[in-house]
Amino acid sequence: DEWPIRSARYNQGNGPVCLTQPKATEERAALAVEFGSRFGAGAIGAGGARLLVDPLPDEPFEGRYAAWPIRYYVMRGLAIEY
């Protein structure tokens, strides 16, 4: 509802992804967990990819790296890879 980026290309035949903008950090974290389970990113803390969320309302990562509208980065160690 903030900036629609609709693409079904990698959504396993489930059509476009359209989510309501989270209003709280807990909502954002729940969406990250759902993303991890749907797209094979692994469970948080289970040896898979670690999914991190920028806490609301301050969003320190967004403030530093301007991640909007694409809301993910791939990090290896402490370096941003993608």
Coordinates of N, CA and C in Angstrom, one line a residue, residues 6-78:
R6 N 4.9 -5.1 -7.8 CA 4.2 -6.3 -8.0 C 4.9 -7.1 -9.1
S7 N 5.3 -8.3 -8.7 CA 6.0 -9.2 -9.6 C 5.7 -10.6 -9.2
A8 N 5.2 -11.4 -10.1 CA 4.9 -12.8 -9.8 C 6.1 -13.7 -10.3
R9 N 7.1 -13.1 -10.8 CA 8.2 -13.9 -11.4 C 8.8 -15.0 -10.5
Y10 N 9.0 -14.7 -9.3 CA 9.6 -15.6 -8.4 C 8.7 -16.0 -7.3
N11 N 7.4 -16.0 -7.5 CA 6.4 -16.3 -6.4 C 5.8 -17.7 -6.6
Q12 N 6.5 -18.6 -7.2 CA 6.1 -20.0 -7.2 C 4.7 -20.2 -7.8
G13 N 4.3 -19.3 -8.7 CA 3.0 -19.4 -9.3 C 1.8 -18.9 -8.5
N14 N 2.1 -18.2 -7.4 CA 1.1 -17.7 -6.6 C 0.6 -16.3 -6.9
G15 N 1.0 -15.7 -8.1 CA 0.6 -14.4 -8.5 C 1.4 -13.3 -7.8
P16 N 1.0 -12.0 -8.1 CA 1.8 -10.9 -7.5 C 1.7 -10.9 -6.0
V17 N 2.7 -10.3 -5.4 CA 2.8 -10.1 -4.0 C 2.3 -8.7 -3.7
C18 N 1.3 -8.6 -2.9 CA 0.8 -7.3 -2.5 C 0.5 -7.3 -1.0
L19 N 1.3 -6.6 -0.2 CA 1.1 -6.6 1.2 C 0.8 -5.2 1.7
T20 N 0.1 -5.2 2.9 CA -0.2 -3.9 3.6 C 1.0 -3.5 4.3
Q21 N 1.3 -2.2 4.3 CA 2.5 -1.7 4.9 C 2.4 -1.9 6.4
P22 N 3.4 -2.6 7.0 CA 3.4 -2.8 8.5 C 3.4 -1.5 9.3
K23 N 2.7 -1.5 10.4 CA 2.7 -0.3 11.2 C 3.5 -0.4 12.5
A24 N 4.0 -1.6 12.7 CA 4.8 -1.9 13.9 C 5.9 -2.9 13.6
T25 N 7.0 -2.8 14.4 CA 8.1 -3.7 14.1 C 7.7 -5.2 14.2
E26 N 6.8 -5.5 15.1 CA 6.3 -6.9 15.2 C 5.6 -7.4 13.9
E27 N 4.9 -6.5 13.3 CA 4.2 -6.9 12.0 C 5.3 -7.1 10.9
R28 N 6.3 -6.2 10.9 CA 7.3 -6.3 9.9 C 8.1 -7.6 10.1
A29 N 8.4 -8.0 11.4 CA 9.1 -9.2 11.7 C 8.3 -10.4 11.2
A30 N 7.0 -10.4 11.5 CA 6.1 -11.5 11.0 C 6.2 -11.7 9.5
L31 N 6.2 -10.6 8.8 CA 6.3 -10.7 7.3 C 7.7 -11.2 6.9
A32 N 8.7 -10.9 7.6 CA 10.1 -11.5 7.3 C 10.1 -13.0 7.5
V33 N 9.4 -13.4 8.6 CA 9.4 -14.9 8.9 C 8.6 -15.6 7.8
E34 N 7.5 -15.0 7.4 CA 6.7 -15.6 6.3 C 7.4 -15.6 5.0
F35 N 8.2 -14.6 4.7 CA 9.0 -14.5 3.5 C 10.0 -15.7 3.6
G36 N 10.7 -15.8 4.7 CA 11.7 -16.9 4.9 C 11.1 -18.3 4.7
S37 N 9.9 -18.5 5.2 CA 9.4 -19.8 5.0 C 8.9 -20.1 3.6
R38 N 8.4 -19.0 2.9 CA 7.9 -19.2 1.6 C 9.0 -19.3 0.5
F39 N 10.1 -18.6 0.7 CA 11.1 -18.6 -0.3 C 12.4 -19.2 0.1
G40 N 12.4 -20.1 1.1 CA 13.5 -20.9 1.5 C 14.7 -20.1 2.1
A41 N 14.4 -19.0 2.8 CA 15.5 -18.3 3.4 C 15.9 -18.9 4.7
G42 N 15.2 -19.9 5.2 CA 15.5 -20.6 6.4 C 14.9 -19.9 7.6
A43 N 14.7 -20.7 8.6 CA 14.1 -20.1 9.9 C 15.2 -19.3 10.6
I44 N 14.7 -18.2 11.2 CA 15.6 -17.3 11.9 C 16.3 -18.1 13.0
G45 N 17.6 -18.1 13.1 CA 18.3 -18.7 14.1 C 18.4 -20.2 14.0
A46 N 18.0 -20.8 12.8 CA 18.1 -22.2 12.6 C 19.1 -22.6 11.7
G47 N 20.2 -21.8 11.5 CA 21.3 -22.2 10.6 C 21.0 -21.7 9.2
G48 N 19.8 -21.2 8.9 CA 19.6 -20.7 7.5 C 20.0 -19.3 7.4
A49 N 19.5 -18.6 6.4 CA 19.8 -17.1 6.3 C 19.2 -16.4 7.5
R50 N 19.9 -15.4 8.0 CA 19.3 -14.6 9.1 C 18.6 -13.5 8.5
L51 N 17.3 -13.3 8.9 CA 16.5 -12.2 8.4 C 16.4 -11.2 9.4
L52 N 16.8 -10.0 9.1 CA 16.8 -8.8 10.0 C 15.8 -7.8 9.5
V53 N 15.2 -7.2 10.5 CA 14.2 -6.1 10.1 C 14.6 -4.8 10.8
D54 N 14.4 -3.8 10.1 CA 14.7 -2.4 10.5 C 13.5 -2.0 11.5
P55 N 13.8 -1.7 12.7 CA 12.7 -1.4 13.7 C 12.0 -0.1 13.4
L56 N 10.7 -0.1 13.5 CA 9.9 1.1 13.4 C 9.8 1.8 14.7
P57 N 9.6 3.1 14.8 CA 9.5 4.0 13.7 C 10.8 4.6 13.2
D58 N 11.9 4.3 13.9 CA 13.2 5.0 13.6 C 13.9 4.6 12.3
E59 N 13.8 3.3 12.0 CA 14.4 2.7 10.8 C 15.9 3.2 10.5
P60 N 16.8 2.8 11.4 CA 18.2 3.3 11.3 C 18.9 2.8 10.0
F61 N 18.6 1.5 9.6 CA 19.2 1.0 8.4 C 18.7 1.8 7.2
E62 N 17.4 2.1 7.1 CA 16.8 2.9 6.0 C 17.4 4.2 6.0
G63 N 17.6 4.8 7.1 CA 18.2 6.2 7.2 C 19.6 6.2 6.7
R64 N 20.4 5.1 6.9 CA 21.8 5.1 6.5 C 21.9 4.6 5.0
Y65 N 21.2 3.6 4.6 CA 21.4 3.0 3.3 C 20.3 3.3 2.3
A66 N 19.2 4.0 2.6 CA 18.1 4.3 1.7 C 17.6 3.1 0.9
A67 N 17.2 2.1 1.7 CA 16.7 0.8 1.1 C 15.4 0.9 0.4
W68 N 14.7 2.0 0.5 CA 13.3 2.1 -0.1 C 13.5 2.3 -1.6
P69 N 12.7 1.8 -2.5 CA 11.5 0.9 -2.3 C 11.9 -0.6 -2.2
I70 N 13.0 -1.0 -2.7 CA 13.4 -2.4 -2.6 C 13.9 -2.6 -1.2
R71 N 13.2 -3.4 -0.4 CA 13.5 -3.5 1.0 C 14.3 -4.6 1.5
Y72 N 15.3 -5.0 0.7 CA 16.2 -6.0 1.2 C 17.6 -5.8 0.7
Y73 N 18.5 -6.3 1.5 CA 19.9 -6.3 1.1 C 20.5 -7.7 1.5
V74 N 21.4 -8.1 0.8 CA 22.1 -9.4 1.1 C 23.4 -9.0 1.7
M75 N 23.7 -9.6 2.9 CA 24.9 -9.3 3.6 C 25.7 -10.6 3.8
R76 N 27.0 -10.5 3.7 CA 27.9 -11.6 4.0 C 28.8 -11.0 5.1
G77 N 28.7 -11.6 6.3 CA 29.4 -11.0 7.4 C 28.9 -9.6 7.7
L78 N 29.8 -8.7 7.7 CA 29.4 -7.3 7.9 C 29.4 -6.5 6.6

